Amino acid sequence: MLYLALFISFFKIGLFGFGGGLAILSLIQMEVEKHGWMNEQEFVDIVAVSQVTPGPIGINCATYVGYTVGGFWGSVLSTFAIVLPSLIIMLTICKVYFRLQTKYQGNPYFEQTLKMLRFTVIGLIASAALMLIKPTTFIDPISWIIFTSVCIFTILPQLYKNKVTEFFSHPILLILFAGLAGLLVYSL
């Protein structure tokens, strides 16, 4: 019965918890208090450990609560339950996408919509990057040159499809390029 309660509680949190790990901590605390699994001090300690442990804080907290309450299998079940709703949603979206892609392959409207969505994603990523540009992070013109180069090599393959642009726009190569450039510029 304990394992069922853990699964249902963390499945609900995973399903209705929006806004990231810190936003769902209150939901986790509410479930923990409702079931009497631990006292407030134990929960605060678990949150502190979850923050310093690598990985998403919500999943770490679910793992620690599950372990404290139900041992190894409690931690496995809690972690699985909090991730399961996202997994189901993403698999459903992928299945719908692949069905649409198969059904409308070659349709110019569908192809154009997908092309526009690529630019929308690039715009969202650029928006997040621009929010991170601050005087403390972009301290000199070289930072701007590295940033601009990575942006160009990210957008270029979307405009011109060929082997060279696809090679230079590979995400791992872009990360290595930016890291190497930063290392060369700022360590010398």
PDB file of C-alpha atoms in Angstrom:
ATOM      1  CA  MET A   1       0.000   0.000   0.000  1.00  0.00           C
ATOM      2  CA  LEU A   2       2.942   2.317   0.724  1.00  0.00           C
ATOM      3  CA  TYR A   3       4.335   1.816  -2.774  1.00  0.00           C
ATOM      4  CA  LEU A   4       0.966   2.562  -4.343  1.00  0.00           C
ATOM      5  CA  ALA A   5       0.697   5.780  -2.315  1.00  0.00           C
ATOM      6  CA  LEU A   6       4.227   6.792  -3.370  1.00  0.00           C
ATOM      7  CA  PHE A   7       3.454   6.098  -7.021  1.00  0.00           C
ATOM      8  CA  ILE A   8       0.140   7.981  -7.038  1.00  0.00           C
ATOM      9  CA  SER A   9       1.570  10.965  -5.145  1.00  0.00           C
ATOM     10  CA  PHE A  10       4.597  11.431  -7.360  1.00  0.00           C
ATOM     11  CA  PHE A  11       2.666  10.686 -10.546  1.00  0.00           C
ATOM     12  CA  LYS A  12       0.268  13.518  -9.641  1.00  0.00           C
ATOM     13  CA  ILE A  13       3.200  15.825  -8.921  1.00  0.00           C
ATOM     14  CA  GLY A  14       4.816  14.942 -12.248  1.00  0.00           C
ATOM     15  CA  LEU A  15       1.534  15.449 -14.078  1.00  0.00           C
ATOM     16  CA  PHE A  16       0.472  18.760 -12.538  1.00  0.00           C
ATOM     17  CA  GLY A  17       3.775  20.281 -11.447  1.00  0.00           C
ATOM     18  CA  PHE A  18       4.783  22.993 -13.905  1.00  0.00           C
ATOM     19  CA  GLY A  19       7.637  25.451 -13.621  1.00  0.00           C
ATOM     20  CA  GLY A  20      10.571  23.229 -12.777  1.00  0.00           C
ATOM     21  CA  GLY A  21      11.937  21.613  -9.661  1.00  0.00           C
ATOM     22  CA  LEU A  22      11.720  24.530  -7.260  1.00  0.00           C
ATOM     23  CA  ALA A  23       8.107  25.148  -8.272  1.00  0.00           C
ATOM     24  CA  ILE A  24       7.066  21.590  -7.406  1.00  0.00           C
ATOM     25  CA  LEU A  25       8.778  21.446  -4.016  1.00  0.00           C
ATOM     26  CA  SER A  26       5.631  22.754  -2.365  1.00  0.00           C
ATOM     27  CA  LEU A  27       3.612  19.962  -4.022  1.00  0.00           C
ATOM     28  CA  ILE A  28       6.094  17.386  -2.762  1.00  0.00           C
ATOM     29  CA  GLN A  29       5.980  18.874   0.737  1.00  0.00           C
ATOM     30  CA  MET A  30       2.168  18.836   0.697  1.00  0.00           C
ATOM     31  CA  GLU A  31       2.117  15.124  -0.232  1.00  0.00           C
ATOM     32  CA  VAL A  32       4.781  14.270   2.341  1.00  0.00           C
ATOM     33  CA  GLU A  33       2.864  16.053   5.100  1.00  0.00           C
ATOM     34  CA  LYS A  34      -0.488  14.610   3.988  1.00  0.00           C
ATOM     35  CA  HIS A  35       0.821  11.051   4.271  1.00  0.00           C
ATOM     36  CA  GLY A  36       2.973  11.731   7.341  1.00  0.00           C
ATOM     37  CA  TRP A  37       6.043  10.266   5.669  1.00  0.00           C
ATOM     38  CA  MET A  38       8.466  12.639   7.436  1.00  0.00           C
ATOM     39  CA  ASN A  39       8.533  15.729   9.594  1.00  0.00           C
ATOM     40  CA  GLU A  40       9.286  19.253   8.405  1.00  0.00           C
ATOM     41  CA  GLN A  41      12.957  19.176   9.435  1.00  0.00           C
ATOM     42  CA  GLU A  42      13.586  15.929   7.563  1.00  0.00           C
ATOM     43  CA  PHE A  43      11.962  17.404   4.462  1.00  0.00           C
ATOM     44  CA  VAL A  44      14.116  20.547   4.699  1.00  0.00           C
ATOM     45  CA  ASP A  45      17.207  18.343   4.963  1.00  0.00           C
ATOM     46  CA  ILE A  46      16.141  16.363   1.910  1.00  0.00           C
ATOM     47  CA  VAL A  47      15.604  19.578  -0.069  1.00  0.00           C
ATOM     48  CA  ALA A  48      19.093  20.774   0.917  1.00  0.00           C
ATOM     49  CA  VAL A  49      20.664  17.487  -0.213  1.00  0.00           C
ATOM     50  CA  SER A  50      18.604  17.594  -3.435  1.00  0.00           C
ATOM     51  CA  GLN A  51      19.952  21.048  -4.251  1.00  0.00           C
ATOM     52  CA  VAL A  52      23.592  20.054  -3.996  1.00  0.00           C
ATOM     53  CA  THR A  53      23.151  16.738  -5.800  1.00  0.00           C
ATOM     54  CA  PRO A  54      23.610  16.858  -9.592  1.00  0.00           C
ATOM     55  CA  GLY A  55      20.379  16.649 -11.539  1.00  0.00           C
ATOM     56  CA  PRO A  56      16.922  18.205 -11.393  1.00  0.00           C
ATOM     57  CA  ILE A  57      15.946  19.130  -7.853  1.00  0.00           C
ATOM     58  CA  GLY A  58      12.377  17.809  -8.150  1.00  0.00           C
ATOM     59  CA  ILE A  59      13.531  14.385  -9.288  1.00  0.00           C
ATOM     60  CA  ASN A  60      16.282  14.288  -6.661  1.00  0.00           C
ATOM     61  CA  CYS A  61      13.777  15.203  -3.957  1.00  0.00           C
ATOM     62  CA  ALA A  62      11.355  12.497  -5.147  1.00  0.00           C
ATOM     63  CA  THR A  63      14.184   9.958  -5.089  1.00  0.00           C
ATOM     64  CA  TYR A  64      15.222  10.899  -1.545  1.00  0.00           C
ATOM     65  CA  VAL A  65      11.655  10.938  -0.222  1.00  0.00           C
ATOM     66  CA  GLY A  66      11.030   7.545  -1.815  1.00  0.00           C
ATOM     67  CA  TYR A  67      14.232   6.151  -0.324  1.00  0.00           C
ATOM     68  CA  THR A  68      13.471   7.533   3.139  1.00  0.00           C
ATOM     69  CA  VAL A  69       9.958   6.110   3.114  1.00  0.00           C
ATOM     70  CA  GLY A  70      10.317   2.881   1.116  1.00  0.00           C
ATOM     71  CA  GLY A  71      13.992   2.085   0.753  1.00  0.00           C
ATOM     72  CA  PHE A  72      15.567   1.267  -2.596  1.00  0.00           C
ATOM     73  CA  TRP A  73      12.332   0.275  -4.341  1.00  0.00           C
ATOM     74  CA  GLY A  74      10.572   3.334  -2.919  1.00  0.00           C
ATOM     75  CA  SER A  75      13.209   5.581  -4.488  1.00  0.00           C
ATOM     76  CA  VAL A  76      12.998   3.786  -7.840  1.00  0.00           C
ATOM     77  CA  LEU A  77       9.208   3.968  -7.843  1.00  0.00           C
ATOM     78  CA  SER A  78       9.062   7.643  -6.819  1.00  0.00           C
ATOM     79  CA  THR A  79      11.610   8.646  -9.444  1.00  0.00           C
ATOM     80  CA  PHE A  80       9.802   6.662 -12.137  1.00  0.00           C
ATOM     81  CA  ALA A  81       6.406   8.074 -11.111  1.00  0.00           C
ATOM     82  CA  ILE A  82       7.499  11.736 -11.234  1.00  0.00           C
ATOM     83  CA  VAL A  83       9.071  11.279 -14.692  1.00  0.00           C
ATOM     84  CA  LEU A  84       6.344   9.070 -16.178  1.00  0.00           C
ATOM     85  CA  PRO A  85       3.823  11.828 -17.080  1.00  0.00           C
ATOM     86  CA  SER A  86       6.449  13.750 -19.055  1.00  0.00           C
ATOM     87  CA  LEU A  87       7.528  10.563 -20.775  1.00  0.00           C
ATOM     88  CA  ILE A  88       3.942   9.720 -21.766  1.00  0.00           C
ATOM     89  CA  ILE A  89       3.304  13.241 -23.069  1.00  0.00           C
ATOM     90  CA  MET A  90       6.521  13.310 -25.125  1.00  0.00           C
ATOM     91  CA  LEU A  91       5.933   9.843 -26.595  1.00  0.00           C
ATOM     92  CA  THR A  92       2.394  10.865 -27.553  1.00  0.00           C
ATOM     93  CA  ILE A  93       3.615  14.066 -29.211  1.00  0.00           C
ATOM     94  CA  CYS A  94       6.306  12.120 -31.103  1.00  0.00           C
ATOM     95  CA  LYS A  95       3.808   9.514 -32.266  1.00  0.00           C
ATOM     96  CA  VAL A  96       1.412  12.213 -33.513  1.00  0.00           C
ATOM     97  CA  TYR A  97       4.292  14.032 -35.223  1.00  0.00           C
ATOM     98  CA  PHE A  98       5.515  10.910 -37.030  1.00  0.00           C
ATOM     99  CA  ARG A  99       1.987  10.028 -38.145  1.00  0.00           C
ATOM    100  CA  LEU A 100       1.478  13.537 -39.481  1.00  0.00           C
ATOM    101  CA  GLN A 101       4.854  13.478 -41.163  1.00  0.00           C
ATOM    102  CA  THR A 102       4.070  10.173 -42.869  1.00  0.00           C
ATOM    103  CA  LYS A 103       0.589  11.267 -43.884  1.00  0.00           C
ATOM    104  CA  TYR A 104       1.539  14.718 -45.167  1.00  0.00           C
ATOM    105  CA  GLN A 105       5.006  13.989 -46.529  1.00  0.00           C
ATOM    106  CA  GLY A 106       5.516  16.045 -49.653  1.00  0.00           C
ATOM    107  CA  ASN A 107       2.660  18.405 -48.807  1.00  0.00           C
ATOM    108  CA  PRO A 108       4.077  21.932 -49.352  1.00  0.00           C
ATOM    109  CA  TYR A 109       1.993  23.453 -46.540  1.00  0.00           C
ATOM    110  CA  PHE A 110       3.177  20.874 -44.033  1.00  0.00           C
ATOM    111  CA  GLU A 111       6.802  21.231 -45.152  1.00  0.00           C
ATOM    112  CA  GLN A 112       6.589  25.028 -44.902  1.00  0.00           C
ATOM    113  CA  THR A 113       5.058  24.782 -41.418  1.00  0.00           C
ATOM    114  CA  LEU A 114       7.931  22.582 -40.235  1.00  0.00           C
ATOM    115  CA  LYS A 115      10.468  24.960 -41.762  1.00  0.00           C
ATOM    116  CA  MET A 116       8.870  27.898 -39.933  1.00  0.00           C
ATOM    117  CA  LEU A 117       8.857  25.928 -36.667  1.00  0.00           C
ATOM    118  CA  ARG A 118      12.630  25.497 -36.963  1.00  0.00           C
ATOM    119  CA  PHE A 119      13.030  29.254 -37.063  1.00  0.00           C
ATOM    120  CA  THR A 120      10.647  29.604 -34.135  1.00  0.00           C
ATOM    121  CA  VAL A 121      12.830  27.263 -32.092  1.00  0.00           C
ATOM    122  CA  ILE A 122      15.934  29.203 -33.084  1.00  0.00           C
ATOM    123  CA  GLY A 123      14.153  32.392 -32.011  1.00  0.00           C
ATOM    124  CA  LEU A 124      13.255  30.911 -28.623  1.00  0.00           C
ATOM    125  CA  ILE A 125      16.827  29.768 -28.057  1.00  0.00           C
ATOM    126  CA  ALA A 126      18.150  33.166 -29.167  1.00  0.00           C
ATOM    127  CA  SER A 127      15.727  34.862 -26.793  1.00  0.00           C
ATOM    128  CA  ALA A 128      17.047  32.787 -23.890  1.00  0.00           C
ATOM    129  CA  ALA A 129      20.635  33.545 -24.943  1.00  0.00           C
ATOM    130  CA  LEU A 130      19.952  37.268 -25.177  1.00  0.00           C
ATOM    131  CA  MET A 131      18.482  37.265 -21.674  1.00  0.00           C
ATOM    132  CA  LEU A 132      21.803  35.855 -20.441  1.00  0.00           C
ATOM    133  CA  ILE A 133      23.847  38.632 -22.028  1.00  0.00           C
ATOM    134  CA  LYS A 134      24.933  40.843 -19.172  1.00  0.00           C
ATOM    135  CA  PRO A 135      27.955  43.061 -18.569  1.00  0.00           C
ATOM    136  CA  THR A 136      29.403  40.393 -16.272  1.00  0.00           C
ATOM    137  CA  THR A 137      29.277  37.641 -18.898  1.00  0.00           C
ATOM    138  CA  PHE A 138      30.147  39.578 -22.057  1.00  0.00           C
ATOM    139  CA  ILE A 139      33.109  41.516 -20.799  1.00  0.00           C
ATOM    140  CA  ASP A 140      34.889  42.318 -24.044  1.00  0.00           C
ATOM    141  CA  PRO A 141      34.485  42.288 -27.842  1.00  0.00           C
ATOM    142  CA  ILE A 142      35.972  38.792 -28.114  1.00  0.00           C
ATOM    143  CA  SER A 143      33.000  37.388 -26.166  1.00  0.00           C
ATOM    144  CA  TRP A 144      30.719  38.930 -28.762  1.00  0.00           C
ATOM    145  CA  ILE A 145      32.767  37.446 -31.606  1.00  0.00           C
ATOM    146  CA  ILE A 146      32.548  33.938 -30.135  1.00  0.00           C
ATOM    147  CA  PHE A 147      28.806  34.346 -29.506  1.00  0.00           C
ATOM    148  CA  THR A 148      28.170  35.669 -33.018  1.00  0.00           C
ATOM    149  CA  SER A 149      30.211  32.864 -34.615  1.00  0.00           C
ATOM    150  CA  VAL A 150      28.235  30.185 -32.793  1.00  0.00           C
ATOM    151  CA  CYS A 151      24.967  31.899 -33.798  1.00  0.00           C
ATOM    152  CA  ILE A 152      26.023  32.024 -37.457  1.00  0.00           C
ATOM    153  CA  PHE A 153      27.026  28.349 -37.485  1.00  0.00           C
ATOM    154  CA  THR A 154      23.709  27.482 -35.871  1.00  0.00           C
ATOM    155  CA  ILE A 155      21.514  29.429 -38.303  1.00  0.00           C
ATOM    156  CA  LEU A 156      23.536  28.890 -41.508  1.00  0.00           C
ATOM    157  CA  PRO A 157      22.568  25.222 -42.024  1.00  0.00           C
ATOM    158  CA  GLN A 158      18.899  26.158 -41.788  1.00  0.00           C
ATOM    159  CA  LEU A 159      19.349  28.503 -44.736  1.00  0.00           C
ATOM    160  CA  TYR A 160      21.848  26.551 -46.850  1.00  0.00           C
ATOM    161  CA  LYS A 161      21.714  22.769 -46.657  1.00  0.00           C
ATOM    162  CA  ASN A 162      24.960  21.084 -47.639  1.00  0.00           C
ATOM    163  CA  LYS A 163      27.554  18.786 -46.069  1.00  0.00           C
ATOM    164  CA  VAL A 164      29.913  21.569 -44.984  1.00  0.00           C
ATOM    165  CA  THR A 165      27.304  23.633 -43.129  1.00  0.00           C
ATOM    166  CA  GLU A 166      25.816  20.520 -41.526  1.00  0.00           C
ATOM    167  CA  PHE A 167      29.264  19.429 -40.318  1.00  0.00           C
ATOM    168  CA  PHE A 168      30.139  22.795 -38.771  1.00  0.00           C
ATOM    169  CA  SER A 169      26.723  23.175 -37.169  1.00  0.00           C
ATOM    170  CA  HIS A 170      26.849  19.920 -35.211  1.00  0.00           C
ATOM    171  CA  PRO A 171      26.012  20.819 -31.562  1.00  0.00           C
ATOM    172  CA  ILE A 172      29.012  19.004 -30.104  1.00  0.00           C
ATOM    173  CA  LEU A 173      31.379  20.783 -32.512  1.00  0.00           C
ATOM    174  CA  LEU A 174      29.805  24.140 -31.631  1.00  0.00           C
ATOM    175  CA  ILE A 175      30.269  23.482 -27.919  1.00  0.00           C
ATOM    176  CA  LEU A 176      33.879  22.390 -28.480  1.00  0.00           C
ATOM    177  CA  PHE A 177      34.532  25.423 -30.707  1.00  0.00           C
ATOM    178  CA  ALA A 178      33.141  27.881 -28.151  1.00  0.00           C
ATOM    179  CA  GLY A 179      34.987  26.167 -25.284  1.00  0.00           C
ATOM    180  CA  LEU A 180      38.291  26.087 -27.172  1.00  0.00           C
ATOM    181  CA  ALA A 181      37.920  29.720 -28.232  1.00  0.00           C
ATOM    182  CA  GLY A 182      37.169  30.756 -24.654  1.00  0.00           C
ATOM    183  CA  LEU A 183      40.115  28.743 -23.371  1.00  0.00           C
ATOM    184  CA  LEU A 184      42.502  30.230 -25.908  1.00  0.00           C
ATOM    185  CA  VAL A 185      41.314  33.798 -25.427  1.00  0.00           C
ATOM    186  CA  TYR A 186      40.890  33.931 -21.671  1.00  0.00           C
ATOM    187  CA  SER A 187      43.710  31.701 -20.451  1.00  0.00           C
ATOM    188  CA  LEU A 188      46.487  33.378 -22.411  1.00  0.00           C
TER     189      LEU A 188
END
